Coordinates of C-alpha atoms in Angstrom, one line a residue:
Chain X
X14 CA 57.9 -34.1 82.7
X15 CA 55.3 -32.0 80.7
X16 CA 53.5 -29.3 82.7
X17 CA 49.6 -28.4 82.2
X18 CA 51.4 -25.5 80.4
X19 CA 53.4 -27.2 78.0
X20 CA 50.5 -29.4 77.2
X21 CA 48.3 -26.8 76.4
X22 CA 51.5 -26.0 74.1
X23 CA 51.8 -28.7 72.4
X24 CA 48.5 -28.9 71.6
X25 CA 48.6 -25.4 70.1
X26 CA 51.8 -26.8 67.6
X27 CA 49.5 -30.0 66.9
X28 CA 47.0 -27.2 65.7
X29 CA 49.6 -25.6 63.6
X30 CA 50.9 -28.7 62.4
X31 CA 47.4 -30.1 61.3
X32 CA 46.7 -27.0 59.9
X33 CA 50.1 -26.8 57.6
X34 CA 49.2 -30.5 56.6
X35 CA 45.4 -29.8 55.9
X36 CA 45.6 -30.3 52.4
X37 CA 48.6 -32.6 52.3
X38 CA 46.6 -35.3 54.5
X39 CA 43.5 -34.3 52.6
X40 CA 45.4 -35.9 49.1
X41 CA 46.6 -38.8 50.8
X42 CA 42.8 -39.7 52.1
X43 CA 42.0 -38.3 48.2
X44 CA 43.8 -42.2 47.2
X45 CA 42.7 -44.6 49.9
X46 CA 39.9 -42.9 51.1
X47 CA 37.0 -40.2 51.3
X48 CA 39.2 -37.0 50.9
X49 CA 38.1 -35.6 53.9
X50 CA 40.8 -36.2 56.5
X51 CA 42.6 -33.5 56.5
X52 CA 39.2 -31.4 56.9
X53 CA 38.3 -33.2 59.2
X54 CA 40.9 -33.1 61.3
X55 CA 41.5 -29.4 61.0
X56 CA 38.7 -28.6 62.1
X57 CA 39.0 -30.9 65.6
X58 CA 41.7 -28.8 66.0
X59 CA 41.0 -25.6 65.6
X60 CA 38.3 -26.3 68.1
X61 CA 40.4 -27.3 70.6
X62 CA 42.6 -24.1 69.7
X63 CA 39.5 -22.5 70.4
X64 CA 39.6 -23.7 73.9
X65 CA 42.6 -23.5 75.1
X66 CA 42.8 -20.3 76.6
X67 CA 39.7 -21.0 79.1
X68 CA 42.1 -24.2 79.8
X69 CA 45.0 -21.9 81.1
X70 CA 44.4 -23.0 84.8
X71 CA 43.3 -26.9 84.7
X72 CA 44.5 -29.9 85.4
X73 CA 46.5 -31.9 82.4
X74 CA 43.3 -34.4 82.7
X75 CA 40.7 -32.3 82.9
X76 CA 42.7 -30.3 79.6
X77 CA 43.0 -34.2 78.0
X78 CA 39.4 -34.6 78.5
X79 CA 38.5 -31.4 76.9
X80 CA 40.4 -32.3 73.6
X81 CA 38.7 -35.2 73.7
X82 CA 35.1 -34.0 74.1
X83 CA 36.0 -31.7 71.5
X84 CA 37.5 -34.0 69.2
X85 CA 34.7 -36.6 69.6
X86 CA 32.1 -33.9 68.9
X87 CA 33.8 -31.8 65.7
X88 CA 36.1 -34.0 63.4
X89 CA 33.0 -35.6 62.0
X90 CA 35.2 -38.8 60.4
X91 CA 35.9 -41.7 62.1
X92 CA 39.6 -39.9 63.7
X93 CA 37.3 -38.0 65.5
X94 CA 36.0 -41.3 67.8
X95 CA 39.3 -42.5 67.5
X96 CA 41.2 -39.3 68.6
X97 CA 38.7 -38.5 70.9
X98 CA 39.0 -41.9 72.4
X99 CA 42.8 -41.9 73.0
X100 CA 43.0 -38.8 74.5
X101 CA 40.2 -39.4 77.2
X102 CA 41.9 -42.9 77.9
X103 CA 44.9 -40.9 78.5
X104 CA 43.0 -38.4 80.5
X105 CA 42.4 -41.6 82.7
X106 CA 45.5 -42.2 83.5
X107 CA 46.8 -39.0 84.4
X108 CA 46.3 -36.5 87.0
X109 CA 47.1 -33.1 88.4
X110 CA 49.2 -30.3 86.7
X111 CA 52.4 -32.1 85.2
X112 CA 52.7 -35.3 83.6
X113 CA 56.1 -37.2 84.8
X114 CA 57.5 -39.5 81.9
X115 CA 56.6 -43.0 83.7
X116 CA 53.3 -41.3 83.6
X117 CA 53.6 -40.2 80.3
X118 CA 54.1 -43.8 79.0
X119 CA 51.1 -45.0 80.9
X120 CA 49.1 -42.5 79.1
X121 CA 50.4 -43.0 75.7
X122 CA 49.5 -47.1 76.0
X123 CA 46.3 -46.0 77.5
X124 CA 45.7 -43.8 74.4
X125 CA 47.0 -46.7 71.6
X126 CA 44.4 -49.1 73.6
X127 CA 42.2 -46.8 73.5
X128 CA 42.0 -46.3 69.6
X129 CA 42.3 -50.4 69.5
X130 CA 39.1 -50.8 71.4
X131 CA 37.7 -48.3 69.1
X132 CA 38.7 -49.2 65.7
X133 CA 39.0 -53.0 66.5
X134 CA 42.3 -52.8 64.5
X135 CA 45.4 -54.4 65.2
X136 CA 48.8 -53.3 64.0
X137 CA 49.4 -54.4 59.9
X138 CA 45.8 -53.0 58.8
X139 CA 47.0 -49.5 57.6
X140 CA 45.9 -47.4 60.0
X141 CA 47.4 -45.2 62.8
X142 CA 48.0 -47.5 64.6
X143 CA 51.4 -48.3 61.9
X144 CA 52.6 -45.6 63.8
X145 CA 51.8 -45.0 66.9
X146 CA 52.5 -48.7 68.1
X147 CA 56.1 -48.7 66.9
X148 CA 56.6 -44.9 68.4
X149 CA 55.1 -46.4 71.7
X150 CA 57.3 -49.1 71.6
X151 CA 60.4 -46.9 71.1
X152 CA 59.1 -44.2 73.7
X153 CA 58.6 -47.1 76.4
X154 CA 62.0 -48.1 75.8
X155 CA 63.8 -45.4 75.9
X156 CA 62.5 -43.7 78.9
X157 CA 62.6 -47.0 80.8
X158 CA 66.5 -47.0 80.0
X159 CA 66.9 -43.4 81.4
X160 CA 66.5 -41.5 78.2
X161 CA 65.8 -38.0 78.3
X162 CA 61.8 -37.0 77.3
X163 CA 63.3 -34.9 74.8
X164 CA 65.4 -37.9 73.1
X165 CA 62.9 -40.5 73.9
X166 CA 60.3 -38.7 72.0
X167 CA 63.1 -37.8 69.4
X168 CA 63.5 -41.6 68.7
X169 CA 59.6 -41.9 69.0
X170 CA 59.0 -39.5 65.9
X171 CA 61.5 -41.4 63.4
X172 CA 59.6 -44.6 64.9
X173 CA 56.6 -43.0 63.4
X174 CA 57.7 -41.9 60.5
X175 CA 58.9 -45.7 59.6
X176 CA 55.5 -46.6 60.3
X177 CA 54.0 -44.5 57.9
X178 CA 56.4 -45.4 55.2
X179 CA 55.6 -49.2 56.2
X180 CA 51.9 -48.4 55.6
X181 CA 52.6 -48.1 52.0
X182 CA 53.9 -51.6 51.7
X183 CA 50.7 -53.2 53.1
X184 CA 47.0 -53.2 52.0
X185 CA 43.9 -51.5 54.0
X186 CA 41.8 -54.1 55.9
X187 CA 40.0 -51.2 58.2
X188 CA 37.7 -48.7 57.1
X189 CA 36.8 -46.7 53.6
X190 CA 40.1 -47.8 52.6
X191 CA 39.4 -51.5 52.9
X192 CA 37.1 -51.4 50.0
X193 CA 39.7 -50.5 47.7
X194 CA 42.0 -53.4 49.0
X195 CA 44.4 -54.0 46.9
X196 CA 44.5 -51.2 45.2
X197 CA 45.9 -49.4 48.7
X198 CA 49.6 -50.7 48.4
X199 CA 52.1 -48.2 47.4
X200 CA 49.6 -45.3 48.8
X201 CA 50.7 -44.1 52.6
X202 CA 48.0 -43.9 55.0
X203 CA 46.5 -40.9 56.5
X204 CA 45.7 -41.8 60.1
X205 CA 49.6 -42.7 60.8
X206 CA 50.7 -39.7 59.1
X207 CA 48.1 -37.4 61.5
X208 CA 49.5 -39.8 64.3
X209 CA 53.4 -39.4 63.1
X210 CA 52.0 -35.0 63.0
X211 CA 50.8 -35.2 66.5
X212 CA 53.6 -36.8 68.2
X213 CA 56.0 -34.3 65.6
X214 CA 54.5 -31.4 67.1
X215 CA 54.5 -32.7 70.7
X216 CA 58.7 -33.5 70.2
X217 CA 59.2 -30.7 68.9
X218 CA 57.5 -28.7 71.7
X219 CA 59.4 -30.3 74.4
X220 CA 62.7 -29.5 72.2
X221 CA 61.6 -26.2 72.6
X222 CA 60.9 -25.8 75.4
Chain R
X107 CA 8.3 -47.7 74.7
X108 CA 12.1 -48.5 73.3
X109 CA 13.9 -45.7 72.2
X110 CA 15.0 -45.7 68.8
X111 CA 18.0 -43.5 67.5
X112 CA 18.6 -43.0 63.4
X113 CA 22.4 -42.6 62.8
X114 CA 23.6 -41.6 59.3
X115 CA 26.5 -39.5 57.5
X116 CA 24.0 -37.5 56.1
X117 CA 20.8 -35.3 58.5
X118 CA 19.0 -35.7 55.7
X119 CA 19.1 -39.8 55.2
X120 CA 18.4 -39.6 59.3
X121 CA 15.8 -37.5 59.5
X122 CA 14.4 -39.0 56.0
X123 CA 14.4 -42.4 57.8
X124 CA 12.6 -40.7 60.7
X125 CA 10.0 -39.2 59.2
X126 CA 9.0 -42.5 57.0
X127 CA 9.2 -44.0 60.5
X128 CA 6.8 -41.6 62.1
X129 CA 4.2 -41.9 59.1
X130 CA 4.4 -46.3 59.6
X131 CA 3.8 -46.0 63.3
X132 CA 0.0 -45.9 64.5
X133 CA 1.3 -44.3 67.7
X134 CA 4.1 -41.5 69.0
X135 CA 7.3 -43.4 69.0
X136 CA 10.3 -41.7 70.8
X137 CA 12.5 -41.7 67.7
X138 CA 15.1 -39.4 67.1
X139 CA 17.8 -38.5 64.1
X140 CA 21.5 -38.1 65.1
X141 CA 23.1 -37.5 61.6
X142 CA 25.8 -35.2 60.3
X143 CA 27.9 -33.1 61.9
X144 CA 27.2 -29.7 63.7
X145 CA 28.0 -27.6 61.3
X146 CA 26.2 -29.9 58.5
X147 CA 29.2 -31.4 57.0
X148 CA 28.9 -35.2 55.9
X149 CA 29.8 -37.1 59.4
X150 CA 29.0 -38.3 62.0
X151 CA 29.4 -37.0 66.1
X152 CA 29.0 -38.8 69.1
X153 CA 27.7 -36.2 71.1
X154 CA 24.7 -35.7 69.0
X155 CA 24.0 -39.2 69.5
X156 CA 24.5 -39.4 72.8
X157 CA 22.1 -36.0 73.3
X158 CA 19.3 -38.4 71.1
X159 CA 19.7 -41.4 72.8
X160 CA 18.9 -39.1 76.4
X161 CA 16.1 -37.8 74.5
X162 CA 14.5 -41.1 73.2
X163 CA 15.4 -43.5 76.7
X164 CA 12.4 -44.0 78.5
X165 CA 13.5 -46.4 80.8
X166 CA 13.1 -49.7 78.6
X167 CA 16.8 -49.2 76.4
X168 CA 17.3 -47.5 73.1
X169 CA 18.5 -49.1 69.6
X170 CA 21.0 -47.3 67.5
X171 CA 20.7 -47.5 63.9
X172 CA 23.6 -46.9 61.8
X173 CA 25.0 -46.7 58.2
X174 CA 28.6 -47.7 58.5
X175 CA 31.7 -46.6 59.2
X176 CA 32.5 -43.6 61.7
X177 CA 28.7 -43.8 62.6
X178 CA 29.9 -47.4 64.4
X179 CA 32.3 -45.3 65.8
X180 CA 30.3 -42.4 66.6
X181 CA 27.6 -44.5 68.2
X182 CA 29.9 -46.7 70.3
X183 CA 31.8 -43.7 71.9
X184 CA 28.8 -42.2 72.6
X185 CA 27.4 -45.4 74.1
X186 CA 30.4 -45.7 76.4
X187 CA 30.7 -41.9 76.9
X188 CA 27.1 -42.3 78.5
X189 CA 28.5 -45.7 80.8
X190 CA 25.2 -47.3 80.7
X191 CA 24.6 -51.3 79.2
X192 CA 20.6 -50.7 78.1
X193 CA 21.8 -48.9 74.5
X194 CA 22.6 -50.7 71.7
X195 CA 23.8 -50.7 68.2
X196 CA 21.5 -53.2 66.4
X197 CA 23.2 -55.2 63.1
X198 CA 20.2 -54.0 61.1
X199 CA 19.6 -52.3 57.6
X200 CA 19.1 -48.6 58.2
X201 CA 15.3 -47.8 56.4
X202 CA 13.9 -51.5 56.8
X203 CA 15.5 -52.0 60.4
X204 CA 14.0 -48.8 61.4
X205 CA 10.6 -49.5 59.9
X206 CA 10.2 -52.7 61.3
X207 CA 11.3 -51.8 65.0
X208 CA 9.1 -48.5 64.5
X209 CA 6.0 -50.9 64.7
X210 CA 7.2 -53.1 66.9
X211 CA 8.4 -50.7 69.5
X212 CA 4.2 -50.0 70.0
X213 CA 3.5 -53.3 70.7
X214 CA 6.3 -54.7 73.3
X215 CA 8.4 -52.9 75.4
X216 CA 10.8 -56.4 75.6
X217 CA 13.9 -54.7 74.0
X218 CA 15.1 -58.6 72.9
X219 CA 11.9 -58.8 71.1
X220 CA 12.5 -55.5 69.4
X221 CA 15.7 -56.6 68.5
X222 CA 14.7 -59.6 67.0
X223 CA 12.6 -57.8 64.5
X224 CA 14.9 -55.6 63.3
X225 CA 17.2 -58.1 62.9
X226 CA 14.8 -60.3 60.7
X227 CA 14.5 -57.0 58.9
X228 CA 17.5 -58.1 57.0
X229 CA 16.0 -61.1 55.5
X230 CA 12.9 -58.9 54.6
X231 CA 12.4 -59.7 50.1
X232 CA 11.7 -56.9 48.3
X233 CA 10.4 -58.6 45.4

């Protein structure tokens, strides 16, 4: 189960996180794309740092919706639509001030279809959705055989991070990147590794916890 | 009229486009830029757009105008985020789409007929 509280926790690490990799995701967007993705997303995130002290008593949708309203309106790149997206598709589905881990699972295939609908990408393209499918797949799993949200989302993470090392094997179809075609393989992609970030920080929040 | 709303990754190519827009039209069109991001980085942001399409809807729909990429994006979250079916992204050049459905906005207020000028807009010869 993740409380309001722990969400607005883990939101605070996926600030950290984002803003430890600022420059790291920034090179990797440097090769496939516009070299702003790590910009970008560092500052939707320090916005939503910005708010999550006047989030300390809401509900864990009304604190999903606010990241996304704030991600939709600050990134500036197309993760912002596509953040922004997910997170208020996973607002949907929740409700109240803790998230049980049937719940949780709902929310998280709410949040993939949500960036689907968005980006009109399917898994294969390059993009974060490398990642986050295969961690949903393993998350799903493992929580519908009883796993613990702590190993669940443990098993998640390395999910993710296979799918960002799979996103160097295959060539950009979606977005900036798909003008260089080609000329993408061998280069890792910086959605799923913002994706792979998030969920890091979120697993390593509810390890700490 | 039809509202119109200019989406770019640059304020300056939206408003630019406005302002050639404004000049072309014999009358006061409600036309509106939504380009960069709030703190006038190259981007795009949904909520700018939605704010403009508020701003330009008069009760006969509103055509979005786009460069590519996250402004797509942009302007379809903002399009959903507002829940209503009467906006819509055209598949239009930015300047000559713009132009086109700037003049055309003053003489119909049939959004299909709007649309179908800025479409042809595409097949507009330069030389």
């Amino acid at each position: 189960m993740i409380t309001s509280k722990l969400l607005l926790k883990s939101l605070n690490n996926m600030q950290i996180i984002i803003a430890e990799n600022k420059e790291y995701l920034t090179e990797l967007d440097a090769k496939v794309g516009d070299a702003d993705h790590g910009i970008n997303m560092n500052k939707g995130f320090k916005a939503v740092k910005a708010k999550l002290e006047d989030l300390a008593d809401d509900s864990c949708d009304q604190i999903l919706k606010t990241v996304a309203m704030t991600l939709i309106s600050t990134v500036g790149g197309a993760a912002g639509p596509l953040y922004g997206t997910a997170f208020l598709k996973a607002a949907g589905v929740v409700k109240g001030n803790s998230i049980d881990d049937e719940t949780l699972v709902e929310a998280f295939s709410a949040a993939i279809d949500g960036v689907q609908l968005r980006g009109k990408a399917v898994q294969g393209e390059k993009t974060m959705l490398d990642a986050l499918i295969p961690a949903f797949d393993v998350f799903k799993e493992g929580i519908d055989n009883g796993l613990a949200l702590e190993e669940a989302l443990e098993k998640s993470v390395e999910a993710a991070s296979e799918g960002v090392e799979y996103t160097k094997t295959i060539v950009a179809s979606k977005g900036r990147a798909s003008y260089l075609g080609e000329r993408t393989l061998g280069h890792q992609d910086p959605g799923a590794t913002s994706s792979y970030l998030l969920l890091k920080a979120l697993y390593e929040t509810v390890r700490e916890d | 009229m039809v509202g119109i709303v200019v989406v770019s990754h640059s304020s300056k190519v939206a408003e630019g486009v406005v302002d050639i827009a404004k000049q072309v039209s014999s009358t006061v069109i409600p036309i509106m830029a939504a380009g960069g991001t709030s703190d006038g980085r190259i981007g795009t942001d949904a909520m700018k757009i939605k704010d403009a399409i508020e701003a330009v809807d008069q009760g006969n729909g509103v055509l979005i105008f786009v460069d590519l990429g996250s402004a797509i994006l942009s302007a379809e979250t903002a399009i959903d985020l507002l829940g209503v079916d009467t906006v819509e992204i055209v598949d239009a050049p930015l300047v000559e789409g713009v132009i086109a459905t700037s003049v055309q906005v003053t003489l119909t207020n049939d959004i299909e007929d709007v649309k179908r000028v800025a479409h042809e807009s595409k097949n507009m010869n330069k030389i």
